[in-house]
PDB file of C-alpha atoms and ligand atoms in Angstrom:
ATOM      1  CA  UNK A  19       0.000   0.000   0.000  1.00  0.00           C
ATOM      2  CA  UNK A  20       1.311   3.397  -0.628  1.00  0.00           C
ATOM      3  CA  UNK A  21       0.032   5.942   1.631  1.00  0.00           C
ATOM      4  CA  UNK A  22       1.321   8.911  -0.496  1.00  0.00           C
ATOM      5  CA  UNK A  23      -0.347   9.374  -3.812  1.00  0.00           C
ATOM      6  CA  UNK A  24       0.497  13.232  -4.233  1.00  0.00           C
ATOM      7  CA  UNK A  25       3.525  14.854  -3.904  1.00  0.00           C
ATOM      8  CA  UNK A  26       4.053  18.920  -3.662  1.00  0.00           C
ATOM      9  CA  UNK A  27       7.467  19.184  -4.779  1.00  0.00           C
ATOM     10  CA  UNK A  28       9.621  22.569  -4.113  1.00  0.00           C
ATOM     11  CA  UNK A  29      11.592  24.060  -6.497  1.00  0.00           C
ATOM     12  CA  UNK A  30      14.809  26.187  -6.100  1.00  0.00           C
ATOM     13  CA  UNK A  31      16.832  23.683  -3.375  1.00  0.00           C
ATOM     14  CA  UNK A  32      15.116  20.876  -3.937  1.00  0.00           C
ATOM     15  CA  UNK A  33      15.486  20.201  -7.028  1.00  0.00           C
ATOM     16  CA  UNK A  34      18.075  22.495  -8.426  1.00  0.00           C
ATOM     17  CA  UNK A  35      20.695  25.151  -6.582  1.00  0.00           C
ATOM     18  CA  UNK A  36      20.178  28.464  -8.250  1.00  0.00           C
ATOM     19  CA  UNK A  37      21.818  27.155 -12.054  1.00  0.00           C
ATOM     20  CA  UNK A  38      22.681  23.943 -10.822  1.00  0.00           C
ATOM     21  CA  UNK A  39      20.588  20.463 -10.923  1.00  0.00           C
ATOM     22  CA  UNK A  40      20.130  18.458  -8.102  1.00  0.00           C
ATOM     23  CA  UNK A  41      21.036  14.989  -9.199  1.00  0.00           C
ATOM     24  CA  UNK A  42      18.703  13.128  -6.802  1.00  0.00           C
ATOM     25  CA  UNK A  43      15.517  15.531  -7.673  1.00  0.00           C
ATOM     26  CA  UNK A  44      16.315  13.743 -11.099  1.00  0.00           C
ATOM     27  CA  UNK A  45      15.886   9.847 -10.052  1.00  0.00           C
ATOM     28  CA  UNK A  46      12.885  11.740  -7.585  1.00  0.00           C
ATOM     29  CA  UNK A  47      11.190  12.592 -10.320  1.00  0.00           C
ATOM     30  CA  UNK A  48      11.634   9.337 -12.599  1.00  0.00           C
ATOM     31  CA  UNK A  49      10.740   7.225  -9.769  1.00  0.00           C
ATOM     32  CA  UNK A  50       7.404   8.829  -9.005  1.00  0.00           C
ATOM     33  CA  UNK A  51       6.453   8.884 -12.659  1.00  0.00           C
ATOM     34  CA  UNK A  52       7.383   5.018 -12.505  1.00  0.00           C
ATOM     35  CA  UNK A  53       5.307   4.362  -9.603  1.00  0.00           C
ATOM     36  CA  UNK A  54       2.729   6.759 -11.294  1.00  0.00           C
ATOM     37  CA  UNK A  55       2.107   8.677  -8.487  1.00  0.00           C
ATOM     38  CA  UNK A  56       0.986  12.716  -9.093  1.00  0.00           C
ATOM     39  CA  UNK A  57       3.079  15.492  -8.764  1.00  0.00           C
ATOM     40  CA  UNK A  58       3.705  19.362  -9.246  1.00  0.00           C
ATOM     41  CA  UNK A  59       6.308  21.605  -9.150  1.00  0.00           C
ATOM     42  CA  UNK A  60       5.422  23.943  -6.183  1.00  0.00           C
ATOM     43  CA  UNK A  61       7.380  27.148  -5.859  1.00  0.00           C
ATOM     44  CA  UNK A  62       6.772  30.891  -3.791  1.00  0.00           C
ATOM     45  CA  UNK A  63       8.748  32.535  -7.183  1.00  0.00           C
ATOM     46  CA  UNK A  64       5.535  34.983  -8.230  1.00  0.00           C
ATOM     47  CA  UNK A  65       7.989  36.471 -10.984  1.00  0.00           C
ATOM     48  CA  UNK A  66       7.638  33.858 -13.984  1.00  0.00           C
ATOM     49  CA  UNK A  67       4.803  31.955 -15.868  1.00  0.00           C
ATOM     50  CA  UNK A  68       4.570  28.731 -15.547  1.00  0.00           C
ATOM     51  CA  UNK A  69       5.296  28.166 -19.428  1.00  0.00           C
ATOM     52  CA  UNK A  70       8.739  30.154 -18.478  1.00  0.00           C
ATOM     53  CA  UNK A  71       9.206  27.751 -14.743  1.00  0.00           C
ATOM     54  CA  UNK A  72       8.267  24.274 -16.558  1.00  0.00           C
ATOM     55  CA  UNK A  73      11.136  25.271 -19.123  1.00  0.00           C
ATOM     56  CA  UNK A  74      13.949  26.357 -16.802  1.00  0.00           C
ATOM     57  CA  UNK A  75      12.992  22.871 -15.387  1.00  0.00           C
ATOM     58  CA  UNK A  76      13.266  21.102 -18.629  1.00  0.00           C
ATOM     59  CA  UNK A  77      16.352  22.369 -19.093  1.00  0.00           C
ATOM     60  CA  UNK A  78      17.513  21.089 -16.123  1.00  0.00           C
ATOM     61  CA  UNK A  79      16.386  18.057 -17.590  1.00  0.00           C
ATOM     62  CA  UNK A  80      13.501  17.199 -15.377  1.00  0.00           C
ATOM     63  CA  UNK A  81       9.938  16.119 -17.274  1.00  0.00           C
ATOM     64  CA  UNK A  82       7.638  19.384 -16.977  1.00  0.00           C
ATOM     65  CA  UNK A  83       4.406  21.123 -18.624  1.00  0.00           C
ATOM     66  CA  UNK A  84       3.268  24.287 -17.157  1.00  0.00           C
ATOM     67  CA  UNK A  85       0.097  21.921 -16.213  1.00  0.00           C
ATOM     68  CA  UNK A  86       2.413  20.561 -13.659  1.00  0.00           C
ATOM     69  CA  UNK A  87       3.464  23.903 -12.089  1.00  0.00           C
ATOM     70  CA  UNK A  88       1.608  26.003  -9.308  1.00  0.00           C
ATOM     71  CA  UNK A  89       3.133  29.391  -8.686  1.00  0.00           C
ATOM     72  CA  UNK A  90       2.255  32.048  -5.424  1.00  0.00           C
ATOM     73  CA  UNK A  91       1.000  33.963  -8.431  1.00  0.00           C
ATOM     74  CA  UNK A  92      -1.629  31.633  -9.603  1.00  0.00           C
ATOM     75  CA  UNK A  93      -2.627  30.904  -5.936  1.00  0.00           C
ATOM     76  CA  UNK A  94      -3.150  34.658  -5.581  1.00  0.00           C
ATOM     77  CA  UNK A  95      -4.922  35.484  -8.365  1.00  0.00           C
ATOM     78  CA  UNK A  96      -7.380  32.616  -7.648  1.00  0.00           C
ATOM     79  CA  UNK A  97      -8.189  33.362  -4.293  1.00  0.00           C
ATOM     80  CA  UNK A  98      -8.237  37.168  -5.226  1.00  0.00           C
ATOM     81  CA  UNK A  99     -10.761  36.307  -7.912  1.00  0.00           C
ATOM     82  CA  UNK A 100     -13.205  34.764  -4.911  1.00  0.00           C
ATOM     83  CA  UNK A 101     -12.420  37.829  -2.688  1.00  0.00           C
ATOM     84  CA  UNK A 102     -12.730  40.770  -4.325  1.00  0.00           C
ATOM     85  CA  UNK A 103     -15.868  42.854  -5.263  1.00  0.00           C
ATOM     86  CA  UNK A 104     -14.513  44.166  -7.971  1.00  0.00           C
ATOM     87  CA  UNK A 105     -11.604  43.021 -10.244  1.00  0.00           C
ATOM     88  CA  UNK A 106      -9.517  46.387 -10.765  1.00  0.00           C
ATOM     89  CA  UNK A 107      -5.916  45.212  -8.325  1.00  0.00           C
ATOM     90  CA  UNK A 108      -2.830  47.288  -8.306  1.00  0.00           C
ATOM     91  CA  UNK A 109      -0.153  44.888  -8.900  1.00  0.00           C
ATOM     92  CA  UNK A 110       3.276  45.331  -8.453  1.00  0.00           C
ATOM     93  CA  UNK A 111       5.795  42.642  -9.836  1.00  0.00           C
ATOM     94  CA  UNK A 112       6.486  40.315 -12.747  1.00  0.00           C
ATOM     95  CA  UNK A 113       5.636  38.699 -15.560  1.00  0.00           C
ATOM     96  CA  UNK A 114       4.369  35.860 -13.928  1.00  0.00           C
ATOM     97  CA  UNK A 115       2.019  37.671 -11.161  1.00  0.00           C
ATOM     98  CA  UNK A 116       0.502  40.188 -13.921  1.00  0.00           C
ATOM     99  CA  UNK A 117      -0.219  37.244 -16.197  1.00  0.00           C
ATOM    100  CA  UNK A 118      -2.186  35.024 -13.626  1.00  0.00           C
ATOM    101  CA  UNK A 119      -3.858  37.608 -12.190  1.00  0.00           C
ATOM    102  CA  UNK A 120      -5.507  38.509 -15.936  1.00  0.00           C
ATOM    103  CA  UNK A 121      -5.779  34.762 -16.982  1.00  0.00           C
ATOM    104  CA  UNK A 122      -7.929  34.765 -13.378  1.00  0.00           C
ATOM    105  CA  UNK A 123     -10.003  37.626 -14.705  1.00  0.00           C
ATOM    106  CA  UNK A 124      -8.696  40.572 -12.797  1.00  0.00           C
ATOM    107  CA  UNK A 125      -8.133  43.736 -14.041  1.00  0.00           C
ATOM    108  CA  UNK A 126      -4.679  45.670 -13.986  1.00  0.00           C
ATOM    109  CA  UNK A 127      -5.168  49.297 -12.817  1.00  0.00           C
ATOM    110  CA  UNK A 128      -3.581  52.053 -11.228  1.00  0.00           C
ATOM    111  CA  UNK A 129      -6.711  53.729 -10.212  1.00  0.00           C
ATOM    112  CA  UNK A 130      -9.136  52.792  -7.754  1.00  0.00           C
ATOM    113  CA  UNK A 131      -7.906  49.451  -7.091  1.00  0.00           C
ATOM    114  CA  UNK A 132     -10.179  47.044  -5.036  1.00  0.00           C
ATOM    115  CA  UNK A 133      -6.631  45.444  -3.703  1.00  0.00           C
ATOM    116  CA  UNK A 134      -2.532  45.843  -4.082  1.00  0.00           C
ATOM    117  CA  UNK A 135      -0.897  42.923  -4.772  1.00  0.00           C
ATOM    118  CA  UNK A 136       3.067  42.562  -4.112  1.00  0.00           C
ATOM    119  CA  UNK A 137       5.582  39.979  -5.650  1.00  0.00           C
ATOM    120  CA  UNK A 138       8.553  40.051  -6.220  1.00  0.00           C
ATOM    121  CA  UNK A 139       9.537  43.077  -8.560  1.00  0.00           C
ATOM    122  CA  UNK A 140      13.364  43.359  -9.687  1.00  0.00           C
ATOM    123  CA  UNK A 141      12.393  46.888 -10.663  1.00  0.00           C
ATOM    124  CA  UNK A 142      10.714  48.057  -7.713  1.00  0.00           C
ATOM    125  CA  UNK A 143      10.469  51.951  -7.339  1.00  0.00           C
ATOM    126  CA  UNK A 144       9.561  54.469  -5.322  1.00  0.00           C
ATOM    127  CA  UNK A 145       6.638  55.808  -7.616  1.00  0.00           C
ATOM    128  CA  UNK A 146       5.410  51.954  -7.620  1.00  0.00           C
ATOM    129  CA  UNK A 147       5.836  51.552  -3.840  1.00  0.00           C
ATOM    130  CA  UNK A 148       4.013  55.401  -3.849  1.00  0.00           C
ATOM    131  CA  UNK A 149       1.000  54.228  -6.031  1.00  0.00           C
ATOM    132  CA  UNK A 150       0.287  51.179  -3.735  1.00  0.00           C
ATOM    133  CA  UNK A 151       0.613  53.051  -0.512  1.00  0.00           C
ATOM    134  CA  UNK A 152      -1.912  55.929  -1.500  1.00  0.00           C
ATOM    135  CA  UNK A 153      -4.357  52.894  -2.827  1.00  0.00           C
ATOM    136  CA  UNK A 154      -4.400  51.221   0.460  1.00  0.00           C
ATOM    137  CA  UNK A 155      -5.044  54.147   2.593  1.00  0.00           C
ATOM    138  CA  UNK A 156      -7.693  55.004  -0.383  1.00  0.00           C
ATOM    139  CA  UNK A 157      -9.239  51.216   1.226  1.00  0.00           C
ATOM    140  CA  UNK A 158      -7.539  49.166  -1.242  1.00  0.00           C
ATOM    141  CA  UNK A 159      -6.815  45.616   0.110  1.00  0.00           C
ATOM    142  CA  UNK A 160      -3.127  44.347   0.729  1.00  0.00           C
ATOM    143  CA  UNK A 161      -2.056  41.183  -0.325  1.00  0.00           C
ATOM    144  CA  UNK A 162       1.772  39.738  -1.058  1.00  0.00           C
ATOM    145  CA  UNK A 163       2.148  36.903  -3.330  1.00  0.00           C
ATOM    146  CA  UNK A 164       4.763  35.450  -0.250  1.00  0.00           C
ATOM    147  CA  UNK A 165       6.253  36.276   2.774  1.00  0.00           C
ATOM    148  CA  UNK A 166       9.549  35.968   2.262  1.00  0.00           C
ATOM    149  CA  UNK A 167      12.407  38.616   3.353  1.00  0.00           C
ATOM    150  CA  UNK A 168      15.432  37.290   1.959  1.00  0.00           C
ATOM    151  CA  UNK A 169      16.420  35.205  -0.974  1.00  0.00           C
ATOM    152  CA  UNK A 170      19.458  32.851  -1.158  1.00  0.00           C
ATOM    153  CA  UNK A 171      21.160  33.329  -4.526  1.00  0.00           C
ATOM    154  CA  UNK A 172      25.188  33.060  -5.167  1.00  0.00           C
ATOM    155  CA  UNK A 173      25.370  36.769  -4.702  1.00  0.00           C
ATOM    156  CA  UNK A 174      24.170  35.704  -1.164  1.00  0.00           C
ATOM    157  CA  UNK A 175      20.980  36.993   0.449  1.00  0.00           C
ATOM    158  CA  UNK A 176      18.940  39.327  -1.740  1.00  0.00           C
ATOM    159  CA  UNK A 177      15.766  41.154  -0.613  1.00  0.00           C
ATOM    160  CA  UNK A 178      12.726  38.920  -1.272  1.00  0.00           C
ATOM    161  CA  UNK A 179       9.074  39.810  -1.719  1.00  0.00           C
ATOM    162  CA  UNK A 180       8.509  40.076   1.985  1.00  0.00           C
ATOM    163  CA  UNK A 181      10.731  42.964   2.584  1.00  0.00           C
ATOM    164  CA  UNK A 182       8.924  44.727  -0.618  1.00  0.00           C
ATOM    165  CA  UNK A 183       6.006  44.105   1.446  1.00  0.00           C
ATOM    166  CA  UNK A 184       7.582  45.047   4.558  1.00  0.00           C
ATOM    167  CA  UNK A 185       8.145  48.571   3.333  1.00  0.00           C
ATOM    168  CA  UNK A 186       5.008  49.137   2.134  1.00  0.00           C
ATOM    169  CA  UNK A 187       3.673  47.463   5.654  1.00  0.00           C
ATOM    170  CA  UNK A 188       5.923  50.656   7.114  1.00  0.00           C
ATOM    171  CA  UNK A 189       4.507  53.263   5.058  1.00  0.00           C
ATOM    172  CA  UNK A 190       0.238  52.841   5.669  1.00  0.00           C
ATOM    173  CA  UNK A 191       0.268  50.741   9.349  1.00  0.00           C
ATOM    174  CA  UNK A 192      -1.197  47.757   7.223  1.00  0.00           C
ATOM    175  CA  UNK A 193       0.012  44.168   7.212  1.00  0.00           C
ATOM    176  CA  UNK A 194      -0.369  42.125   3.983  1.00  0.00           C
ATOM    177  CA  UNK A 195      -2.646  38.853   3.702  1.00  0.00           C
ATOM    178  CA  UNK A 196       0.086  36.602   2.319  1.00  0.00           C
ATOM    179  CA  UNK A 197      -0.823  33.965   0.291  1.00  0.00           C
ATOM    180  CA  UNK A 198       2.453  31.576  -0.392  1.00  0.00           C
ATOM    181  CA  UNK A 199       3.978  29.367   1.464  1.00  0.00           C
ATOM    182  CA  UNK A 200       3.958  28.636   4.542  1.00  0.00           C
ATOM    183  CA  UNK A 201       0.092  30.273   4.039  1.00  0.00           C
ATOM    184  CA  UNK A 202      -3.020  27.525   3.545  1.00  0.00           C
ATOM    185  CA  UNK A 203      -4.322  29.399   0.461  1.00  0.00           C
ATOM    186  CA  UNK A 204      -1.139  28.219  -1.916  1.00  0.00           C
ATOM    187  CA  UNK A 205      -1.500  24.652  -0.172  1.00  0.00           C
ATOM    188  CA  UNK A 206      -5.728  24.511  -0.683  1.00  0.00           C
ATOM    189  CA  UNK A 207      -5.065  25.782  -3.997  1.00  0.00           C
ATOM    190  CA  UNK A 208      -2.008  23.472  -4.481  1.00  0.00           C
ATOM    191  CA  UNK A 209      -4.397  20.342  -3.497  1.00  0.00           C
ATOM    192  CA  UNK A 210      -7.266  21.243  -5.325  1.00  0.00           C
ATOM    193  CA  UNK A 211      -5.072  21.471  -8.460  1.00  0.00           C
ATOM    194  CA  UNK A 212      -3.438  18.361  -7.353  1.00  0.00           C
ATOM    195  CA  UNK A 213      -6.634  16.062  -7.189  1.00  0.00           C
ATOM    196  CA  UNK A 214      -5.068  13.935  -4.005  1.00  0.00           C
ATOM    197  CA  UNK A 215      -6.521  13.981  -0.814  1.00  0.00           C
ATOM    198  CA  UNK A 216      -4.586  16.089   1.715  1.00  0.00           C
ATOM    199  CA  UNK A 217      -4.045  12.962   3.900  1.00  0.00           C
ATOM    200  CA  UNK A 218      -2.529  11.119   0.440  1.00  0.00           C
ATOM    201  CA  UNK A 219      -0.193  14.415   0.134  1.00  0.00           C
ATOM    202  CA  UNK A 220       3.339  15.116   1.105  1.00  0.00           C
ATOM    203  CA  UNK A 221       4.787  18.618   0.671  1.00  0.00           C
ATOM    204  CA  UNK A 222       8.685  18.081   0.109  1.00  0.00           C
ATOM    205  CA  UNK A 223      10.863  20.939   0.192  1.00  0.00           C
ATOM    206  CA  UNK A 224      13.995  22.364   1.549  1.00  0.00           C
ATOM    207  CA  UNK A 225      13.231  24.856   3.798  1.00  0.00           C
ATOM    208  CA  UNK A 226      11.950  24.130   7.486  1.00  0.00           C
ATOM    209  CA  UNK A 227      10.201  27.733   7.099  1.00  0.00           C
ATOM    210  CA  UNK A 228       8.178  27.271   4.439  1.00  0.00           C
ATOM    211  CA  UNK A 229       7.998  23.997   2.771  1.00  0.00           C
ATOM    212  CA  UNK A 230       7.412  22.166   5.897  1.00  0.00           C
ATOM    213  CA  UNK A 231       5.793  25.089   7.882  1.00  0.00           C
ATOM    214  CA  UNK A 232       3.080  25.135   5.551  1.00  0.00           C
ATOM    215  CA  UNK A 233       2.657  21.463   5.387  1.00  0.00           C
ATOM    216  CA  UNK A 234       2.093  22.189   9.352  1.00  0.00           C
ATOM    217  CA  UNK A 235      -0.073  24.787   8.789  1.00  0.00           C
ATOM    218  CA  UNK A 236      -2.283  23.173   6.677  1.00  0.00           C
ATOM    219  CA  UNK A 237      -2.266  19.591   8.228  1.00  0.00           C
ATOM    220  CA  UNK A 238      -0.015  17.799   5.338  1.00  0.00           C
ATOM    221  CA  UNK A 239       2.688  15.261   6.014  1.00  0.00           C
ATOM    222  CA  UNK A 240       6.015  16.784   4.991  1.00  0.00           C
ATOM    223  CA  UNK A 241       9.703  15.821   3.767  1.00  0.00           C
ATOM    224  CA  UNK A 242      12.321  17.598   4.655  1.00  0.00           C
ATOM    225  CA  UNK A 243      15.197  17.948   2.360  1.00  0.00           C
ATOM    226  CA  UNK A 244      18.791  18.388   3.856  1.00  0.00           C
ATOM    227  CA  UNK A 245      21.127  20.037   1.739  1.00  0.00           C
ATOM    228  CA  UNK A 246      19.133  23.586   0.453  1.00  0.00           C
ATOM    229  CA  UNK A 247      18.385  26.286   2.601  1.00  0.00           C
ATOM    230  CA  UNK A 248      17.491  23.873   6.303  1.00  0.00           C
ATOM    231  CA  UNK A 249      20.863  22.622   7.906  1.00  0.00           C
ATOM    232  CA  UNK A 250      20.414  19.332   9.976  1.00  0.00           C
ATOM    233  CA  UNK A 251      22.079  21.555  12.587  1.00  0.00           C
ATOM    234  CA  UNK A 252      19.386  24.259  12.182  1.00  0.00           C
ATOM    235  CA  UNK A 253      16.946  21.550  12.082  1.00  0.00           C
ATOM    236  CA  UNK A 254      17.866  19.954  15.337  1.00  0.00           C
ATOM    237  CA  UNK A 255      17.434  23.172  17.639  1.00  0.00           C
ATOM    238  CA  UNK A 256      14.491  24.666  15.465  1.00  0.00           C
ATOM    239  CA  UNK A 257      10.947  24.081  17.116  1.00  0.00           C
ATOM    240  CA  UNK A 258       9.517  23.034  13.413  1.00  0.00           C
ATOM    241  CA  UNK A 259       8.761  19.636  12.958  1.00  0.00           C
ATOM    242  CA  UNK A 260       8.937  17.606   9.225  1.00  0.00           C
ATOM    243  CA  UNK A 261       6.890  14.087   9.329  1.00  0.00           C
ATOM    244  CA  UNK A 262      10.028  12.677   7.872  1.00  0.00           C
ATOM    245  CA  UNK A 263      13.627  13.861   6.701  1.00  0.00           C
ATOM    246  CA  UNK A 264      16.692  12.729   4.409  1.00  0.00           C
ATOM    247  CA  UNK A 265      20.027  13.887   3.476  1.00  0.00           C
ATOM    248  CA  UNK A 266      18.912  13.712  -0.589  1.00  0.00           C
ATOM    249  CA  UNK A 267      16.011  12.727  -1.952  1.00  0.00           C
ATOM    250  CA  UNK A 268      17.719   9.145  -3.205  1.00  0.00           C
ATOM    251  CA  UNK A 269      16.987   8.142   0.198  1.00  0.00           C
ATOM    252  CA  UNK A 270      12.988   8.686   0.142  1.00  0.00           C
ATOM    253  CA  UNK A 271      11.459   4.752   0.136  1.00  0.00           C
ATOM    254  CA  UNK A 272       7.832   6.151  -1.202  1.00  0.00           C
ATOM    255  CA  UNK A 273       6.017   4.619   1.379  1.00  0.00           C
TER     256      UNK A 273
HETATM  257 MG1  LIG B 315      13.404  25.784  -1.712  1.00  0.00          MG
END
């Protein structure tokens, strides 16, 4: 009997290190497709499409369609699509936010937004960071694609869309409704695309934070990855608990 059927998989870490592949993602992958189990690629990175994410990954040379990826963007723009009243949102950030949030049926404006959404934006300004701040004192809703401040690249630790977030946070006293990991709406999103029951669902990732937080969050079983972002060491005296770890994903048994 196997007990997992669905598998969230993580992306940058897990699978590959910034340009880099990680050779055991690669028999990870292979296995589960010759087990026939379901997957999808399952990353916080609001800033490409999913055509542009499944292609990075086949160049990695890992099996993907852009059916098989779920971005923080797409999670946003669904759950902003059941929120709103209206479907004029402010969005700052890339490619891959802007598209979803159209393909969900929203509209991009500057004025009158019903909501400001934040991803990660390489070209993030002060006029940008000015239009959202006057919209949400205007009443506009805040949400950020994900939560996170930093982001590990070989440059080292480079703002991530949490501090974008955290500055607009600064400037109007109001906290963004995240959506990412470790948030339930990427997961509940995540599921529903993924067809598996949540108890038939493991969430593997890299990073104790958000990977397995979420999985915690949510009330999904979790693999922990050694190896990306999560040291064993930090692993040990963090409070966070993963259902089950390894040192590479060669040494998951698919139970
Ligand atoms: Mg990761």
């Amino acid at each position: 009997m196997t007990r997992y059927r669905g598998y969230l998989i993580d992306l940058d870490g897990t699978l590959f290190k910034g340009e880099e592949v990680v050779p055991a993602g690669l028999s990870f992958i292979k296995e589960l497709r010759k087990r026939d189990l379901s997957y999808l690629y399952f990353t916080n990175n609001s800033t490409r499409r999913p055509e542009q994410v499944a292609e990075k990954l086949r160049g990695f040379g890992y099996p993907a369609t852009p059916e098989q990826v779920v971005t923080s963007a797409q999670a946003t723009a669904a759950h902003l699509a059941e929120e709103l009243n209206s479907p004029d949102v402010y969005a700052v950030g890339g490619e891959g936010l802007k598209a979803a949030l159209v393909q969900a049926g929203l509209r991009l404006t500057e004025s009158r937004p019903d909501a400001v959404v934040i991803g990660l934006d390489p070209t993030f300004t002060y006029d940008k960071m000015k239009t959202a701040c006057l919209a949400i004192r205007a009443g506009a809703r805040f949400y950020g694609t994900n939560g996170d401040l930093v982001l590990p690249t070989e440059e080292g630790l480079l703002p991530g869309n949490g501090s974008l977030c955290a500055a607009v946070a600064a400037a109007t006293g109001v906290r963004p409704v995240f959506i990412g990991k470790p948030e339930r709406p990427i997961v509940e999103y995540a599921l529903d695309r993924l067809g598996v029951r949540p108890e038939e669902t493991l969430i593997v990732g890299d990073n104790l934070s958000t990977d397995i937080q979420a999985g915690v969050k949510a009330g999904i079983d979790t693999l922990l990855v050694f190896g990306g972002v999560t040291t064993a060491e930090e692993y040990r005296k963090g409070s966070i608990r993963a259902t089950y770890t390894v040192r590479n994903l060669r040494e998951w048994e698919f139970i």
